[in-house]
Amino acid sequence: AQSVTQLDSHVSVSEGTPVLLRCNYSSSYSPSLFWYVQHPNKGLQLLLKYTSAATLVKGINGFEAEFKKSETSFHLTKPSAHMSDAAEYFCVVTGGSYIPTFGRGTSLIVHP
Amino acid sequence: KAGVTQTPRYLIKTRGQQVTLSCSPISGHRSVSWYQQTPGQGLQFLFEYFSETQRNKGNFPGRFSGRQFSNSRSEMNVSTLELGDSALYLCASSSGTDRSYEQYFGPGTRLTVT
């Protein structure tokens, strides 16, 4: 069995300040973890993925995430938010099966 | 490479009708998955096809069905539409060779049932 919890439904930041989107997971197997971003009226775009290599994963657009097994977390961070980062972000886990489990999403709001 | 394409982009149907949605995956990808996205339930997995065979299925009623053709293009069908079927239907393709694969999503088909 596997599950994902995105701890915040909304995160609001000012442009130029750091971003932290939190994700906890559970999986009976060694997980693969992903972060996707969805802009309004668009499909999902892969930001980054963890598949048991380096625990600190760098993605596109300056995002990165750290896999912490002891805390079962995979939080997404970015040092400095841009207005274009405003979107919905999804944390995804794939465990023993091919069926990915999506979190409920975190809406990132960026203020000028 | 061309991305994942979905047709049509928007659809309005009446309760009781049926609908067919189409998805063309990235060239070379053999796995196609379908998802339903609604504000209330979020993103829910419908089913996955790999090399023309349904490999995985989510927890949806039998009114939801799909198929995959030899060129990996996929269709999903919803029969006897209900108001609750109004949603964004997303298709995603991948190489599908192992569970660490990433998925590439299409823009979705927005289905409205009246």
Coordinates of N, CA and C in Angstrom, one line a residue, chain B residues 47-108:
Chain B
F47 N -7.1 3.9 -15.5 CA -6.5 2.6 -15.9 C -5.2 2.9 -16.7
E48 N -4.4 1.9 -16.9 CA -3.2 2.0 -17.7 C -3.2 0.9 -18.7
Y49 N -2.8 1.2 -19.9 CA -2.6 0.2 -21.0 C -1.1 0.2 -21.4
F50 N -0.6 -1.0 -21.6 CA 0.7 -1.2 -22.0 C 0.7 -2.3 -23.1
S51 N 1.3 -1.9 -24.3 CA 1.3 -2.8 -25.4 C -0.1 -3.5 -25.7
E52 N -1.1 -2.7 -25.7 CA -2.5 -3.0 -26.1 C -3.2 -3.8 -25.0
T53 N -2.6 -4.0 -23.8 CA -3.2 -4.8 -22.7 C -3.4 -3.9 -21.5
Q54 N -4.6 -4.0 -20.9 CA -4.8 -3.2 -19.7 C -3.9 -3.8 -18.6
R55 N -3.0 -3.1 -18.1 CA -2.1 -3.6 -17.1 C -2.5 -3.3 -15.6
N56 N -3.2 -2.1 -15.5 CA -3.6 -1.7 -14.2 C -5.0 -1.0 -14.3
K57 N -5.8 -1.1 -13.2 CA -7.1 -0.5 -13.3 C -7.4 0.1 -11.9
G58 N -7.9 1.3 -12.0 CA -8.3 2.0 -10.7 C -9.7 1.6 -10.3
N59 N -10.2 2.3 -9.3 CA -11.5 1.9 -8.7 C -12.6 2.8 -9.3
F60 N -12.9 2.5 -10.5 CA -14.0 3.2 -11.2 C -15.0 2.2 -11.7
P61 N -16.3 2.6 -11.9 CA -17.3 1.6 -12.4 C -17.0 1.2 -13.8
G62 N -17.7 0.1 -14.2 CA -17.5 -0.5 -15.5 C -17.9 0.4 -16.7
R63 N -18.6 1.5 -16.3 CA -19.0 2.5 -17.4 C -17.8 3.1 -18.0
F64 N -16.7 3.1 -17.3 CA -15.4 3.6 -17.8 C -14.6 2.5 -18.4
S65 N -14.2 2.6 -19.6 CA -13.5 1.6 -20.3 C -12.5 2.2 -21.2
G66 N -11.5 1.4 -21.7 CA -10.5 2.0 -22.6 C -10.0 0.9 -23.5
R67 N -9.1 1.3 -24.4 CA -8.4 0.4 -25.2 C -7.2 1.1 -25.8
Q68 N -6.3 0.2 -26.2 CA -5.0 0.8 -26.8 C -4.8 0.0 -28.2
F69 N -4.4 0.8 -29.1 CA -4.2 0.3 -30.5 C -2.7 -0.1 -30.7
S70 N -2.4 -0.8 -31.8 CA -1.1 -1.3 -32.0 C -0.1 -0.1 -32.1
N71 N -0.5 1.1 -32.5 CA 0.4 2.2 -32.6 C 0.5 3.0 -31.3
S72 N 0.0 2.4 -30.2 CA 0.0 2.9 -28.8 C -1.1 4.0 -28.6
R73 N -1.7 4.5 -29.6 CA -2.8 5.4 -29.3 C -3.9 4.8 -28.5
S74 N -4.5 5.6 -27.6 CA -5.5 5.0 -26.7 C -6.8 5.8 -26.8
E75 N -7.8 5.1 -26.5 CA -9.1 5.8 -26.3 C -9.7 5.3 -25.0
M76 N -10.5 6.2 -24.4 CA -11.3 5.8 -23.3 C -12.7 6.2 -23.6
N77 N -13.6 5.4 -23.1 CA -15.0 5.5 -23.3 C -15.8 5.6 -22.0
V78 N -16.7 6.5 -21.9 CA -17.6 6.5 -20.7 C -19.0 6.4 -21.2
S79 N -19.7 5.4 -20.8 CA -21.1 5.1 -21.2 C -22.1 5.7 -20.1
T80 N -23.3 5.9 -20.5 CA -24.3 6.3 -19.6 C -23.8 7.5 -18.7
L81 N -23.5 8.5 -19.3 CA -22.9 9.7 -18.5 C -23.7 10.1 -17.4
E82 N -23.1 10.5 -16.3 CA -23.7 11.1 -15.1 C -23.1 12.5 -14.9
L83 N -23.9 13.3 -14.2 CA -23.4 14.6 -13.9 C -22.0 14.6 -13.2
G84 N -21.8 13.6 -12.4 CA -20.6 13.5 -11.6 C -19.4 13.1 -12.5
D85 N -19.6 12.8 -13.7 CA -18.5 12.5 -14.7 C -17.9 13.8 -15.2
S86 N -18.4 14.9 -15.0 CA -17.8 16.2 -15.4 C -16.5 16.3 -14.7
A87 N -15.5 16.5 -15.6 CA -14.1 16.5 -15.0 C -13.1 16.8 -16.1
L88 N -11.9 17.0 -15.7 CA -10.8 17.1 -16.7 C -10.2 15.7 -16.8
Y89 N -10.1 15.1 -18.0 CA -9.6 13.8 -18.2 C -8.2 13.9 -18.8
L90 N -7.2 13.4 -18.0 CA -5.8 13.5 -18.5 C -5.3 12.2 -18.9
C91 N -4.5 12.3 -19.9 CA -3.8 11.1 -20.5 C -2.3 11.3 -20.2
A92 N -1.6 10.2 -19.9 CA -0.2 10.4 -19.7 C 0.5 9.2 -20.4
S93 N 1.6 9.4 -21.0 CA 2.4 8.3 -21.6 C 3.7 8.2 -20.9
S94 N 4.3 7.0 -21.1 CA 5.6 6.7 -20.5 C 6.2 5.5 -21.3
S95 N 7.5 5.3 -21.0 CA 8.1 4.1 -21.6 C 7.6 2.9 -20.9
G96 N 7.1 3.0 -19.7 CA 6.4 2.0 -19.0 C 7.3 0.7 -18.7
T97 N 8.6 0.9 -18.7 CA 9.4 -0.3 -18.5 C 9.7 -0.7 -17.0
D98 N 9.6 0.3 -16.2 CA 9.7 0.0 -14.7 C 8.9 1.1 -14.0
R99 N 8.8 0.9 -12.7 CA 7.9 1.8 -11.9 C 8.6 3.1 -11.6
S100 N 9.8 3.3 -12.0 CA 10.5 4.6 -11.7 C 10.3 5.5 -12.9
Y101 N 9.5 5.1 -13.9 CA 9.3 5.9 -15.1 C 8.6 7.2 -14.8
E102 N 8.9 8.2 -15.5 CA 8.1 9.4 -15.3 C 7.0 9.5 -16.4
Q103 N 6.0 10.2 -16.1 CA 4.9 10.2 -17.1 C 4.9 11.6 -17.7
Y104 N 4.4 11.6 -19.0 CA 4.3 12.9 -19.7 C 2.8 13.1 -20.0
F105 N 2.3 14.2 -19.5 CA 0.9 14.4 -19.6 C 0.4 15.2 -20.8
G106 N -0.7 14.9 -21.3 CA -1.4 15.8 -22.3 C -2.1 16.9 -21.6
P107 N -2.7 17.8 -22.4 CA -3.4 19.0 -21.9 C -4.7 18.7 -21.3
G108 N -5.2 17.5 -21.6 CA -6.5 17.1 -21.0 C -7.7 17.4 -21.9

